[in-house]
CSV table of C-alpha atoms in Angstrom, one decimal:
chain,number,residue,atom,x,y,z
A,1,UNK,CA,23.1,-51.9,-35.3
A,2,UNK,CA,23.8,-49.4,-38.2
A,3,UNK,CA,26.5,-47.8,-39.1
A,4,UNK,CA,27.2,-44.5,-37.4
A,5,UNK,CA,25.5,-41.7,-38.8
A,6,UNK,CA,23.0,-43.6,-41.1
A,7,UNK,CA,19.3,-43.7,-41.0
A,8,UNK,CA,17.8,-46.2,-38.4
A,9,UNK,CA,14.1,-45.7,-38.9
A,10,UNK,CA,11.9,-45.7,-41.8
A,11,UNK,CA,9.4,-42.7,-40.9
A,12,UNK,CA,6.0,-40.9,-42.9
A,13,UNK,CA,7.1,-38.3,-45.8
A,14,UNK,CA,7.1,-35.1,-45.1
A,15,UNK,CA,8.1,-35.4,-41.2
A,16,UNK,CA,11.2,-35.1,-39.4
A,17,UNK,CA,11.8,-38.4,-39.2
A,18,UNK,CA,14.9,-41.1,-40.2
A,19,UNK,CA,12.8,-42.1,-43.6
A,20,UNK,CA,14.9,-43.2,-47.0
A,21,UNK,CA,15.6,-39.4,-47.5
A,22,UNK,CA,19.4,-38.5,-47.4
A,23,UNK,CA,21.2,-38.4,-43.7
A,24,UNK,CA,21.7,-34.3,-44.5
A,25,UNK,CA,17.2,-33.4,-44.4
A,26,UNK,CA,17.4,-35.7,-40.8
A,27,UNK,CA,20.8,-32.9,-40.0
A,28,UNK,CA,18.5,-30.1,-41.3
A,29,UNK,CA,18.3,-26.8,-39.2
A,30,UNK,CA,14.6,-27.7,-38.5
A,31,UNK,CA,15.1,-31.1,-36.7
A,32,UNK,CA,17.9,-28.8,-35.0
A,33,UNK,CA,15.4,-26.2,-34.0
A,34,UNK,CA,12.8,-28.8,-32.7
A,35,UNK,CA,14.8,-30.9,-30.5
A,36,UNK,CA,16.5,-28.1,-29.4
A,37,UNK,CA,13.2,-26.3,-28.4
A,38,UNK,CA,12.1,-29.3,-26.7
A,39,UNK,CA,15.2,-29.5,-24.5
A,40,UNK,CA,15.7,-25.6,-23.4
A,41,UNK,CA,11.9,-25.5,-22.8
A,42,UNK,CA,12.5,-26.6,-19.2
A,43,UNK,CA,15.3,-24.2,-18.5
A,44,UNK,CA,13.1,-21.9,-19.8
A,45,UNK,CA,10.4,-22.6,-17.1
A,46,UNK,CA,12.6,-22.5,-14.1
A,47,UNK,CA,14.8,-19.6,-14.7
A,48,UNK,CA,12.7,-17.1,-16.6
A,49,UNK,CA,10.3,-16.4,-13.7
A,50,UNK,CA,13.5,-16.2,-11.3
A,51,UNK,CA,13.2,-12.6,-11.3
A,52,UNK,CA,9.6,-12.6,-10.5
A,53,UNK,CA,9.9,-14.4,-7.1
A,54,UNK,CA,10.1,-11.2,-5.1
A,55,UNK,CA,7.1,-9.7,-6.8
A,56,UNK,CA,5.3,-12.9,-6.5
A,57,UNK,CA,6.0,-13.2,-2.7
A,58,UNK,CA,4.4,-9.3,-2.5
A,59,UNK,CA,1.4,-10.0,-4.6
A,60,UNK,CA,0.2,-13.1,-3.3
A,61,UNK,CA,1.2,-12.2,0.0
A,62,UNK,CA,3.5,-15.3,1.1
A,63,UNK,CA,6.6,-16.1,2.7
A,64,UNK,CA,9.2,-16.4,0.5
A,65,UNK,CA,10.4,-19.8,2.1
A,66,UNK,CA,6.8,-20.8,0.5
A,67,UNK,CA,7.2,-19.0,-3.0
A,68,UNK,CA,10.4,-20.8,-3.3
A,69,UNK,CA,8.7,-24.1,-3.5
A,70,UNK,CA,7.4,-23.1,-6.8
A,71,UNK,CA,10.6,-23.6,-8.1
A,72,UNK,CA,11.1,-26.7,-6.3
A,73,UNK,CA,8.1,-28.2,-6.9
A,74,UNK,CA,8.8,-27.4,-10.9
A,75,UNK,CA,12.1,-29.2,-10.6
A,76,UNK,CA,10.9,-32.4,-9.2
A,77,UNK,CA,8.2,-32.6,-11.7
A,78,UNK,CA,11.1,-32.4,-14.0
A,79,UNK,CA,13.1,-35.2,-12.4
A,80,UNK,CA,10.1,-37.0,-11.7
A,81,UNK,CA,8.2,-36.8,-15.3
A,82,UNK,CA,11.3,-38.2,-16.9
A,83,UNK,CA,10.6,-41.5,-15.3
A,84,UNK,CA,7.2,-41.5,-16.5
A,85,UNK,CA,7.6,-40.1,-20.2
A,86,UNK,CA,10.7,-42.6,-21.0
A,87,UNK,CA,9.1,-46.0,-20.7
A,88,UNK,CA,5.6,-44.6,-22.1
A,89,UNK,CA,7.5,-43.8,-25.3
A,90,UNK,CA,9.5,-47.3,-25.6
A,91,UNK,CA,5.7,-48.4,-25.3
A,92,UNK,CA,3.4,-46.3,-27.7
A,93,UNK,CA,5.9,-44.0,-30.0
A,94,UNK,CA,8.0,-40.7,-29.4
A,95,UNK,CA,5.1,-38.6,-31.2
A,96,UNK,CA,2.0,-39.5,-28.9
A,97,UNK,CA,3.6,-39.1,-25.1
A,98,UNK,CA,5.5,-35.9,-26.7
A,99,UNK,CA,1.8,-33.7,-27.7
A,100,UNK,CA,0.4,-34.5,-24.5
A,101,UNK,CA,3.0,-33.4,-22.3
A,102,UNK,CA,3.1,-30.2,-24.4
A,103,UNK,CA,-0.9,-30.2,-24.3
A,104,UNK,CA,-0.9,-30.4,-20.5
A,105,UNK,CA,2.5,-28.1,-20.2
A,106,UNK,CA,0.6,-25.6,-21.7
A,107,UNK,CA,-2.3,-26.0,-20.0
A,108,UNK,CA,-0.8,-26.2,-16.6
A,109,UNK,CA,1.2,-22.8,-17.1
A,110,UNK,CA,-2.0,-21.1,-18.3
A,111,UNK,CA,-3.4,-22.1,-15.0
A,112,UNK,CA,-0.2,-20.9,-13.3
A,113,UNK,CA,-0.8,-17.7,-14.9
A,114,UNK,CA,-4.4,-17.0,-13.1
A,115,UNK,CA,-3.5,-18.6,-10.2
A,116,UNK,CA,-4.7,-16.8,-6.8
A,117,UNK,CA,-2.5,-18.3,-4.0
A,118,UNK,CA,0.5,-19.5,-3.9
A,119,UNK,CA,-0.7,-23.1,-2.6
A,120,UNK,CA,-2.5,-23.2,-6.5
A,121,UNK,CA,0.4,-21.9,-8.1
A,122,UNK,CA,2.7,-24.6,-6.1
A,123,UNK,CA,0.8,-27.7,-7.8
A,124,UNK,CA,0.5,-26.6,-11.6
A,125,UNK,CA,4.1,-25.9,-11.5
A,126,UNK,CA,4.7,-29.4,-9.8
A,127,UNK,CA,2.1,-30.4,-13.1
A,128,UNK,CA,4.0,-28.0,-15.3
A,129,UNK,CA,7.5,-29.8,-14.9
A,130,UNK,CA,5.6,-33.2,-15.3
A,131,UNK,CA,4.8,-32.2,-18.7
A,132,UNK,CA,7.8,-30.5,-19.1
A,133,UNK,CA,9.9,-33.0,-18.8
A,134,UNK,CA,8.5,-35.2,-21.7
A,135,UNK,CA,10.5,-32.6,-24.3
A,136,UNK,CA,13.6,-33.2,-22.4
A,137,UNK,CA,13.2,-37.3,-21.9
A,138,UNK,CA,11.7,-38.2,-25.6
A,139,UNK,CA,14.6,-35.3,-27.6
A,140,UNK,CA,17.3,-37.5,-26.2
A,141,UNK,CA,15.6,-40.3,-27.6
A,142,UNK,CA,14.4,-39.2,-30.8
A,143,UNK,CA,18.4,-38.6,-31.1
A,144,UNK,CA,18.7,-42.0,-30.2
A,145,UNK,CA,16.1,-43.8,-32.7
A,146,UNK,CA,18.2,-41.0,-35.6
A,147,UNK,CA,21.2,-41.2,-35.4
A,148,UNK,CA,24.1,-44.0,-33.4
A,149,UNK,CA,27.6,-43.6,-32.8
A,150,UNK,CA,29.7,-40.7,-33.8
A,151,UNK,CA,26.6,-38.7,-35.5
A,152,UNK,CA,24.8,-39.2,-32.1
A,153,UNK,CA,27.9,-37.6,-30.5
A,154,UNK,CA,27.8,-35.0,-32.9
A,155,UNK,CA,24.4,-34.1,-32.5
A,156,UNK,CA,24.1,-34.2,-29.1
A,157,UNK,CA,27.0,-30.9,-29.2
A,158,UNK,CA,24.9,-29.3,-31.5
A,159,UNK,CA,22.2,-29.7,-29.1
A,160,UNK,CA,23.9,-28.5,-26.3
A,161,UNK,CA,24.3,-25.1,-28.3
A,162,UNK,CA,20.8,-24.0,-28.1
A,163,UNK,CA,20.1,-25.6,-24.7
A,164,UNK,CA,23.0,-24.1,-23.3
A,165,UNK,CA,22.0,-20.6,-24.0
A,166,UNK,CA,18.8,-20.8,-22.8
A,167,UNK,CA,19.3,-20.6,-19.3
A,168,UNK,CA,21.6,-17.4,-20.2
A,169,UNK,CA,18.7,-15.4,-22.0
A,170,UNK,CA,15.8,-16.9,-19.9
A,171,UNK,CA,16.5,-14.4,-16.5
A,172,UNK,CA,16.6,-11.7,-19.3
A,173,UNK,CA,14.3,-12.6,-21.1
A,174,UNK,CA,11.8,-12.7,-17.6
A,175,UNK,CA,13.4,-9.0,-16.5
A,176,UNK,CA,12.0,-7.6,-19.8
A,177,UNK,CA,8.8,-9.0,-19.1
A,178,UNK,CA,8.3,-7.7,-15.5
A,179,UNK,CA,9.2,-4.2,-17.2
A,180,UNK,CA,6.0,-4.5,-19.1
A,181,UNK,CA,3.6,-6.5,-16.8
A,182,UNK,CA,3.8,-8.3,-13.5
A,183,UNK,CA,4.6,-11.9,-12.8
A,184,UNK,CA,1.3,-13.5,-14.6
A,185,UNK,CA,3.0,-12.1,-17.9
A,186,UNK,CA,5.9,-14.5,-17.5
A,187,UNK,CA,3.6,-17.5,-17.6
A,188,UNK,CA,1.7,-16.0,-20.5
A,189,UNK,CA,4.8,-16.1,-22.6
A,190,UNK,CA,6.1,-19.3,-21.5
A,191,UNK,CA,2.3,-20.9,-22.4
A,192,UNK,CA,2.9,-19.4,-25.9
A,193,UNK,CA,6.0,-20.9,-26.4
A,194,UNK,CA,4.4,-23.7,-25.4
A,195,UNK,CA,1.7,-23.7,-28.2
A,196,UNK,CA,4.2,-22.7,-30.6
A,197,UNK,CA,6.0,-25.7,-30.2
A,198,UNK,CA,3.2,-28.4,-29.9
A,199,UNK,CA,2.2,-27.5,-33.1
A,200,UNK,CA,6.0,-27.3,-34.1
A,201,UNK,CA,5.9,-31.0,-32.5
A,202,UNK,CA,2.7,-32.0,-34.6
A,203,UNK,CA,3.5,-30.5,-37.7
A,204,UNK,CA,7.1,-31.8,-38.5
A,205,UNK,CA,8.0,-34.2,-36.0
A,206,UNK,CA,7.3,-37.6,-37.2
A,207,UNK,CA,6.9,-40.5,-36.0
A,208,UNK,CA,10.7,-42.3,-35.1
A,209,UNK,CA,10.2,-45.2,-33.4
A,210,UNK,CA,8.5,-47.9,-35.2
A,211,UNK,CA,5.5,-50.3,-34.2
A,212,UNK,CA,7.8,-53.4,-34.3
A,213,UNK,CA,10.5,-51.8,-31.7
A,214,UNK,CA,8.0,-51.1,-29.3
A,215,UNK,CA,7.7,-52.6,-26.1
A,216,UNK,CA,4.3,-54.3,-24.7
A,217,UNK,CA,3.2,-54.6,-21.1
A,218,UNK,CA,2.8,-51.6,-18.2
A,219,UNK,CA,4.1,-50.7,-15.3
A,220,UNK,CA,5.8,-54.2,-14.4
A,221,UNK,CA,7.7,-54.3,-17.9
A,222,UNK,CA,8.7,-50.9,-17.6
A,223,UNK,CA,10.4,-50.9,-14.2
A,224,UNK,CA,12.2,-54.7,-15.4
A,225,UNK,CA,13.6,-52.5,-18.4
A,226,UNK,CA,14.8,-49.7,-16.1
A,227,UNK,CA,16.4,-52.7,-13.7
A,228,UNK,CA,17.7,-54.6,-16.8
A,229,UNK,CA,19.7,-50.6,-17.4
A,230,UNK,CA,20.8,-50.2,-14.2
A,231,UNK,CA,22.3,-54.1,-14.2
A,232,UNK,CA,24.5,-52.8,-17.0
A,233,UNK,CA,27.3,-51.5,-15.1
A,234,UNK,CA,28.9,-49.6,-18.0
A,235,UNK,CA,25.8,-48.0,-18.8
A,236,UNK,CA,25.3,-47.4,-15.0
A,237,UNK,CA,29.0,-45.8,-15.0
A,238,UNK,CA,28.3,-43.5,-17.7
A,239,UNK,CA,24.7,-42.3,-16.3
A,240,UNK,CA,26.6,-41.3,-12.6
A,241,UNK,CA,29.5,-39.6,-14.2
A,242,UNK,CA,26.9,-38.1,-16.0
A,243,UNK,CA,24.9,-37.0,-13.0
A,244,UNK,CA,28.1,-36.4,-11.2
A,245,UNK,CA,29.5,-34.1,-13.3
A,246,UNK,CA,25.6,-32.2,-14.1
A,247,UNK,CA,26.2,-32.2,-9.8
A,248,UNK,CA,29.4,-30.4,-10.0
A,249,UNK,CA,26.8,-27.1,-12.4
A,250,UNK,CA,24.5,-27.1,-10.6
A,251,UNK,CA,26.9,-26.8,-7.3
A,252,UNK,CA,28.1,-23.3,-9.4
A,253,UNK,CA,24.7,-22.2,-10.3
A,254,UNK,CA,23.9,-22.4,-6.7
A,255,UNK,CA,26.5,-21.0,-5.3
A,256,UNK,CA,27.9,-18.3,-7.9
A,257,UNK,CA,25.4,-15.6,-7.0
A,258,UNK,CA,26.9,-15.2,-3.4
A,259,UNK,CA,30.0,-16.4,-4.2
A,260,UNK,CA,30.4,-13.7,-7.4
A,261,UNK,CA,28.8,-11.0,-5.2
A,262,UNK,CA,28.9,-11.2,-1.5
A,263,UNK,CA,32.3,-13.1,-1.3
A,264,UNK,CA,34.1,-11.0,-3.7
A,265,UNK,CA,32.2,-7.7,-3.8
A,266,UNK,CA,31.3,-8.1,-7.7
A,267,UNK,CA,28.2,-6.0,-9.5
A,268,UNK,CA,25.3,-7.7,-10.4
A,269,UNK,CA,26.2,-6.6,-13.5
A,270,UNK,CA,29.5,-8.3,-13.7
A,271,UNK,CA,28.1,-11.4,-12.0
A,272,UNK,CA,25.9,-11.7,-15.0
A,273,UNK,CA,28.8,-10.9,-17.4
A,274,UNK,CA,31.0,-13.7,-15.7
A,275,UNK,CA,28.1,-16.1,-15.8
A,276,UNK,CA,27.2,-15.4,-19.5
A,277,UNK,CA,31.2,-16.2,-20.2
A,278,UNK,CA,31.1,-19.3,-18.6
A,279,UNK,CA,27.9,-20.4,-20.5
A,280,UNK,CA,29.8,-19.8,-23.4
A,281,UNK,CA,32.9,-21.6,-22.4
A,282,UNK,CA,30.8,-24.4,-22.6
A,283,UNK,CA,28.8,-24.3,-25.6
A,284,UNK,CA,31.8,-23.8,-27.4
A,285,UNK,CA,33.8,-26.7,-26.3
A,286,UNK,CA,30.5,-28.5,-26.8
A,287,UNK,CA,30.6,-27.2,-30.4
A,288,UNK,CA,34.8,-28.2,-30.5
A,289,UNK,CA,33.5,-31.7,-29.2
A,290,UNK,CA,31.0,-32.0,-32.1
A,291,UNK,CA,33.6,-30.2,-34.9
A,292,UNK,CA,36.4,-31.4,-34.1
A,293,UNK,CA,37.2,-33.8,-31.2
A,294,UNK,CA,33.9,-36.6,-32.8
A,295,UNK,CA,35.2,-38.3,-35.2
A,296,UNK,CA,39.2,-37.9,-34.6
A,297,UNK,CA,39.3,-38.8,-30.9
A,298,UNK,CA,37.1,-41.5,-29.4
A,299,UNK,CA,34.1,-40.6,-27.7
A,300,UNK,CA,35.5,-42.5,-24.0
A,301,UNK,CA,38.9,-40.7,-24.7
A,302,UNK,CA,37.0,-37.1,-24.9
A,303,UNK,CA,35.3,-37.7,-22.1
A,304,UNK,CA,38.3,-38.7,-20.1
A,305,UNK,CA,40.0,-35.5,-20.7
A,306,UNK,CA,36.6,-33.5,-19.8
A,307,UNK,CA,36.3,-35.5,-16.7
A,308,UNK,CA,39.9,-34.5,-16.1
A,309,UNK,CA,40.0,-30.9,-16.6
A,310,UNK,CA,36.9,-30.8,-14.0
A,311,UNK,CA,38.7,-32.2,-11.1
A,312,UNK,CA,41.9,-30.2,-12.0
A,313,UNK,CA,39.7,-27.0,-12.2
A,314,UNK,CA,38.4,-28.6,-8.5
A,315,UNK,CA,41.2,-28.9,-7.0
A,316,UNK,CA,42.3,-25.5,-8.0
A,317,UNK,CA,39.4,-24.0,-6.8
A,318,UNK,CA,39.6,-25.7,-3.6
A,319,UNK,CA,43.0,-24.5,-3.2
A,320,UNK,CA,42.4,-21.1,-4.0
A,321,UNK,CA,39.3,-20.6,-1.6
A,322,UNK,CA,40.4,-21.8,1.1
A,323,UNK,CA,43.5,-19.6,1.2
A,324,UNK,CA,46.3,-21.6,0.4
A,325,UNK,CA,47.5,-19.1,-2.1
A,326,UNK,CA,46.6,-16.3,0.3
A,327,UNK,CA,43.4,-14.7,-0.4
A,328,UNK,CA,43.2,-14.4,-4.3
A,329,UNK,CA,41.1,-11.7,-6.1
A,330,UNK,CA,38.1,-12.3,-8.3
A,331,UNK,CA,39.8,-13.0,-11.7
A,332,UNK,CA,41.6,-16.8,-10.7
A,333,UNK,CA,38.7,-17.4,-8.9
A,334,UNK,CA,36.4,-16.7,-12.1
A,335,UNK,CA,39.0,-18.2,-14.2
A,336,UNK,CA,38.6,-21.8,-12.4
A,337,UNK,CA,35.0,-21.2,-12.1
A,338,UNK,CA,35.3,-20.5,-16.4
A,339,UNK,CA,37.6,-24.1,-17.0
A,340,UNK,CA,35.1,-25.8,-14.9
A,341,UNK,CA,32.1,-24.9,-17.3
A,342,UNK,CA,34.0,-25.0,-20.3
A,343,UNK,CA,34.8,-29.1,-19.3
A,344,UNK,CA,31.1,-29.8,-19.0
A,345,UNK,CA,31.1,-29.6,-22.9
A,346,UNK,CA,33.2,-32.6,-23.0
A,347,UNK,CA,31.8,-34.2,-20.3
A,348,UNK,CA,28.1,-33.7,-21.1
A,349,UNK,CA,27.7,-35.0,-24.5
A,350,UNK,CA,29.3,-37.9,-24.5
A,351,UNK,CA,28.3,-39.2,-21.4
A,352,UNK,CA,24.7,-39.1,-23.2
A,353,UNK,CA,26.1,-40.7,-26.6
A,354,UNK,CA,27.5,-43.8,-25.0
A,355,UNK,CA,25.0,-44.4,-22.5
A,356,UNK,CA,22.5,-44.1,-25.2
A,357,UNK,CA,24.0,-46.5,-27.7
A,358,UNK,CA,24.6,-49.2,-25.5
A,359,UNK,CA,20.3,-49.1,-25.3
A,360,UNK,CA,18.7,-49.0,-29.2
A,361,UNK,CA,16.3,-51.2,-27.6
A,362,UNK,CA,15.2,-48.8,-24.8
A,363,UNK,CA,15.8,-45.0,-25.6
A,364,UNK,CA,12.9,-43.9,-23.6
A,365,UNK,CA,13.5,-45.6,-20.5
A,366,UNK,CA,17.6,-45.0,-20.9
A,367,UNK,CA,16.7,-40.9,-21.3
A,368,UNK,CA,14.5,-41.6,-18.5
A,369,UNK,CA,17.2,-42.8,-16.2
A,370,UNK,CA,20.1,-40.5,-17.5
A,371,UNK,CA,17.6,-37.2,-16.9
A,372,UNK,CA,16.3,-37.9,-13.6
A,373,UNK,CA,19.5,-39.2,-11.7
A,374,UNK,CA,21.3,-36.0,-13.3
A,375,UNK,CA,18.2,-33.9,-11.2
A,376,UNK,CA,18.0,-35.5,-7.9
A,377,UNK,CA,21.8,-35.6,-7.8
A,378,UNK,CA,22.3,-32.3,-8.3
A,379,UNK,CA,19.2,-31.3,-6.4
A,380,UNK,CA,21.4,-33.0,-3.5
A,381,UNK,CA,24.1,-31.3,-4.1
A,382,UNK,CA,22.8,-27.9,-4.3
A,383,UNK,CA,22.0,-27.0,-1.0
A,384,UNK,CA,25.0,-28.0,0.4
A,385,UNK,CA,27.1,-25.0,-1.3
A,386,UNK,CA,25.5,-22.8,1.6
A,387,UNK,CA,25.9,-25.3,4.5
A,388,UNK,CA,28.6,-23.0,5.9
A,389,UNK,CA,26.8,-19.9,5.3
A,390,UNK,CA,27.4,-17.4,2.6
A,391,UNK,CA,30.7,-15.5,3.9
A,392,UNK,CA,33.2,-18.5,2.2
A,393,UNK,CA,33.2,-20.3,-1.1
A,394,UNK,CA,35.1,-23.5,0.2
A,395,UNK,CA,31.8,-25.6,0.5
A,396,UNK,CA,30.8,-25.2,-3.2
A,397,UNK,CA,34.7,-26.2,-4.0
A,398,UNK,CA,34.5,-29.1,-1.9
A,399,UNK,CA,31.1,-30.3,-3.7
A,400,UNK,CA,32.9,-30.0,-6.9
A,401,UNK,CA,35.3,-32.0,-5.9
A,402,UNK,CA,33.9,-34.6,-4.4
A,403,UNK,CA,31.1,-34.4,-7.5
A,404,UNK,CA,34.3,-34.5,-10.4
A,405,UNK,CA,36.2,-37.5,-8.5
A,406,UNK,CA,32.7,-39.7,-8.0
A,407,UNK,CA,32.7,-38.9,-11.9
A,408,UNK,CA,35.8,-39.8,-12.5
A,409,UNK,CA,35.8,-42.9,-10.4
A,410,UNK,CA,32.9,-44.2,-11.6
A,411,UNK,CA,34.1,-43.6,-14.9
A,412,UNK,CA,37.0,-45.3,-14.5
A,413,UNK,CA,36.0,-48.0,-12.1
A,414,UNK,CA,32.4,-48.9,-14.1
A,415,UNK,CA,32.9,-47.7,-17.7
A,416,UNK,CA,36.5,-49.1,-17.8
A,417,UNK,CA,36.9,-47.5,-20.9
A,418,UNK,CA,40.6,-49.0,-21.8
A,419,UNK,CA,38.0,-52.5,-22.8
A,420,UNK,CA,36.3,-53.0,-25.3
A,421,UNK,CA,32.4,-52.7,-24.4
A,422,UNK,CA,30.2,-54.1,-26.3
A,423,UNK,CA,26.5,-53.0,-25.9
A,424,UNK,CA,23.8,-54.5,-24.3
């Protein structure tokens, strides 16, 4: 394996790819840019046209229980692509999966945008978040064919920079939109974006995974691979603290609009003040992880403390809204709410480093796994933030919790990180 932070691949001049050029070009703002459009473009998809749901119910005249499947349907074609896109780029190359999922992504959100009923709409966004989800699944392992170790590490922080904000500006982003032109114009933009970056994609993005590091065979080879990972128990620890702690957000994504709101009487104005903060929180400790932390502090060690400060902020949380301190006021509550995100950029990262570089020989399929089980478990663990209604905040404490220990214990119990593990 090379050393950390050294080329890995030898790719075609005048591509972003790990060729003889110096490690700084393959560090450049554009391979930055790429990736990083590749992995908010999903974010993008799901929370931009959040503020369109109401006028989408009115205008093609559907329940809104049915209108909400659009969002769900996108989702699982997120989760669900991932298992696709991975192993079909171990098998033919990052560059020719990548184009077309971003060819059918754009078509399918055209389509989106014309649709006329809801049932139309409802497929070509399950079709959209297929697609969609080959940006997210090959990124994390064009990262993986560039860069190993602590430049992985590093890189994966910067990622998390321009990832993280995108589901900050994409409801603003969609508001603007609807003050312009109705829900259709939402899709318009996102199938631009699309086409931007496909040609982005074709353009710069070379090839990074070479012909001799491929893997033959179909279905049958890819699903022995994805068993092989899952046999790996460290790699299996990391990829459920992982999902675990991706759980724990998406249990506060859930829940803050009712909790921020309803519970404690806030504006929707300072609810999206609070939430912007806390996206902050943790793009900047991702960006202390990469900076700092990478380099000085072992990636296992990093991830420890992360993993700690989550259940700490838990527990807190748990205390606090269930009245054991009496009944507290917004601020502690939004302070808890604020270390909680802040820890993901400890936790996030570097779950994704080490999982990823105990599998050089199976990036795609590794992504694959680490994407989708970090979906369905927080898919799980969404709705059940609301299973006592919405008039206390004690469920979505309690599904932290239990989210931040299963990370922790897995963690701990799987990754055992006080051994030296060498990787598969």
């Amino acid at each position: 394996m090379p050393e950390s932070g050294q080329p890995t691949k030898q790719g075609s001049p005048g591509h972003i790819s790990a060729g003889p050029a110096a490690p700084a070009r393959r560090a450049s703002l554009l391979v930055t840019l790429v990736l990083g459009g590749l992995t908010a473009l999903p974010p993008l998809s799901m929370d931009m046209y959040l503020p369109a749901l109401p006028e989408v119910t009115e205008m093609l005249r559907s329940p809104a229980a049915t209108v909400q499947l659009t969002l769900t349907a996108c989702l699982a074609g997120m989760a669900l692509g991932q298992l696709v896109v991975g192993p079909m780029s171990d098998r033919w190359g990052r560059r020719r999966p990548l184009l077309i999922g971003m060819i059918v992504y754009v078509a399918a959100t055209a389509v989106c945008a014309f649709a006329p009923t809801v049932e139309l709409l409802i497929c070509f966004r399950l079709l959209q978040g297929l697609a969609g989800a080959a940006g997210i699944v090959i990124a994390r392992a064009v990262v993986r064919d560039l860069y190993d170790g602590v430049a992985m590490a590093r890189f994966f922080s910067t990622l998390m920079l321009i990832s993280g904000v995108a589901p900050i500006i994409a409801p603003l982003i969609g508001g603007q939109i609807l003050r312009i032109t109705d829900w259709r114009g939402v899709f318009h933009v996102l199938a631009a974006i699309g086409v931007l970056l496909t040609l982005v994609v074709w353009k710069w993005l070379g090839e990074t995974l070479p012909p001799e590091r491929r893997h033959e065979g179909g279905v049958g080879e890819a699903l022995r691979t994805m068993r092989g990972l899952l046999a790996d128990r460290v790699f299996t620890g990391y990829m459920l603290a992982g999902g675990l702690a991706f759980a724990a957000l998406f249990a506060y994504i859930s829940a803050s609009p009712f909790v921020v709101q309803e519970i404690y009487g806030a504006s929707p104005q300072t609810f999206s003040l609070l939430f912007g903060l806390n996206s902050v929180g943790l793009v900047a400790v991702g960006q202390i992880n990469g900076k700092l932390l990478v380099g000085r502090v072992s990636l296992d060690k990093a991830l420890g403390w992360g993993l700690c400060v989550i259940l700490l902020a838990s527990v807190a949380l748990l205390l606090m809204t269930s009245g054991v301190f009496g009944k507290p006021g917004l601020a502690p509550v939004a302070a808890g709410l604020f270390v909680l995100m802040s820890a993901m950029g400890l936790a996030m990262p570097n779950t994704n480093a080490q999982a990823l570089m105990r599998t050089p020989h199976a990036a795609g399929s590794a992504s694959a796994l680490l994407g989708t089980s970090s979906f369905l478990i927080g898919a799980i663990a969404s709705p059940l933030v609301g299973i006592a209604g919405e008039a206390t905040a004690v469920p979505m404490a309690v599904v932290q919790l239990v989210c931040a220990a299963g990370a922790l214990a897995c963690f701990l119990g799987l990754c055992r990180p006080w051994r030296s593990q060498p990787a598969a």
